Amino acid sequence: YVDKHFGAMAQARIGRRVASGADWAAFAAAVDQGRDAEFAASDEKAPMRFTAASAAQAALDTATAQLGAADDAGSADAAAALIDAAEDVLAPWLDRQFGADVTDQRVFLDLAAHWERDFFEDMDALNVRRPHVLTRVSEYVDDIVRFVQRIIDNGYAYEAEGSVYFDVAAFDAAPGHFYAKLEPGAKGNVELLEDGEGALSTARGKRSSADFALWKVSKPGEPRWPSPWSAGRPGWHIECSAMASEILGAHIDIHTGGSDLAFPHHDNELSQSEAHFGCAQWVNYFLHAGRLDIEGRKMSKSLKNFVTIKEALRTYSMRQIRMLFLLSRWNAPLQFDAKAMEEAVALERLLASFFANVTALLRDADASDARGSRRTCAPELELLRALDAARALVHRALLDSFDTPAAMRAIQDLVARTNAYLQR
């Protein structure tokens, strides 16, 4: 792992390849523990790979020390810790060595079930409501096969060596159809196409690099289902079209998703669905949410620069995290860092304190002498007008493409006015 990703740089920095713990320590010092600007700029994944290698080396050093101490109990614990710490280094190697030997389909179903449960645990912890309908690709494979077959029958897809590809040129040339409606400027963008198709972007039998997979012939060790073309699995885009259509029908009013999915994913969804149904417009409106940035960089699984919800909840409350999202436009990039959370935490605490104070005052008022003065004077009338104005501002903000930051500013202003009134 280290030689593959850092061998050339190690040769340049310390005059040798990394072949021992001492070599790694020397290389780590030479690149300032991964903080060196030239090192970080060499590859966007370099910091992530350095972190993975450092964790594995540290665990290896600990395990080696335990073995040397002949501590059987400690050695077992260190071995387990080594495997956990070296996961990012070991997993790709293990997959290359033994991945093709996986034949039990339950492995894939159990893995999906595990992450489904984990996802809903996180959503429950954030007080996000459960969906009305839940779909699983593994339960819709027959529907997906029929969906693909109809696209072939309509003349917009073809089989090649067990896989089925969407014929972008045929679709684009047909009257009433247009490929890449959402991002016309991205049409033919090789980098985005490769990101969307992976190894299939250059697969044998494809008529064009723009064509995308509807059905993929499975390699050894991959999940597989029977189909007229091969034992394989659905393509990335077709899953969404087929499942959504089974639930919602031949037309969808509103489709949501991340802004980074507009092309190729959502454009491919549109094209294959319109090819299937023979319609000119499958979706009326797309709402693309802004991406989440971590410390100024796009959060990415491949860069491993993500913060899990469980990790965030160890530092911040559910309400504080929800407040962060309210302080940003839904379709704008959202920055998750200490500074952004400071603002969210401060506002959440301000509102919590306000409601606690008002609740206590109302309780005291209920317990006081009913013969006390209840006359509404100029300050109260002014506050009532401020309440009406705030209601109008919040309503107007939410009508304006769900402008939650503007709505929160109106609420903050009302809280400030109310606090000023209470202090008189």
mmCIF file of C-alpha atoms in Angstrom, residues 314-324 327 338 341-358 408 412 415 419:
data_model
loop_
_atom_site.group_PDB
_atom_site.id
_atom_site.type_symbol
_atom_site.label_atom_id
_atom_site.label_comp_id
_atom_site.label_asym_id
_atom_site.label_seq_id
_atom_site.Cartn_x
_atom_site.Cartn_y
_atom_site.Cartn_z
ATOM 1 C CA ARG A 314 -21.137 13.182 20.376
ATOM 2 C CA THR A 315 -20.233 16.876 20.216
ATOM 3 C CA TYR A 316 -23.483 18.623 19.307
ATOM 4 C CA SER A 317 -27.138 18.083 20.101
ATOM 5 C CA MET A 318 -29.751 17.073 17.553
ATOM 6 C CA ARG A 319 -31.293 20.565 17.688
ATOM 7 C CA GLN A 320 -27.925 22.244 17.151
ATOM 8 C CA ILE A 321 -27.228 20.157 14.042
ATOM 9 C CA ARG A 322 -30.705 20.855 12.670
ATOM 10 C CA MET A 323 -30.151 24.551 13.348
ATOM 11 C CA LEU A 324 -27.022 24.478 11.174
ATOM 12 C CA LEU A 327 -29.048 28.682 8.697
ATOM 13 C CA ALA A 338 -16.297 24.547 14.146
ATOM 14 C CA MET A 341 -21.371 25.200 14.380
ATOM 15 C CA GLU A 342 -20.565 28.047 16.769
ATOM 16 C CA GLU A 343 -23.282 30.139 15.137
ATOM 17 C CA ALA A 344 -25.755 27.264 15.152
ATOM 18 C CA VAL A 345 -25.034 26.431 18.799
ATOM 19 C CA ALA A 346 -25.355 30.078 19.853
ATOM 20 C CA LEU A 347 -28.725 30.472 18.134
ATOM 21 C CA GLU A 348 -30.072 27.185 19.486
ATOM 22 C CA ARG A 349 -29.067 28.197 23.022
ATOM 23 C CA LEU A 350 -30.600 31.653 22.538
ATOM 24 C CA LEU A 351 -33.931 30.122 21.516
ATOM 25 C CA ALA A 352 -33.837 27.471 24.257
ATOM 26 C CA SER A 353 -33.183 30.161 26.885
ATOM 27 C CA PHE A 354 -35.934 32.361 25.446
ATOM 28 C CA PHE A 355 -38.562 29.628 25.541
ATOM 29 C CA ALA A 356 -37.523 28.585 29.054
ATOM 30 C CA ASN A 357 -37.859 32.196 30.289
ATOM 31 C CA VAL A 358 -41.226 32.717 28.603
ATOM 32 C CA MET A 408 -34.520 32.452 11.166
ATOM 33 C CA GLN A 412 -34.145 36.159 15.968
ATOM 34 C CA VAL A 415 -36.807 37.218 20.158
ATOM 35 C CA ASN A 419 -36.380 40.176 25.416
#
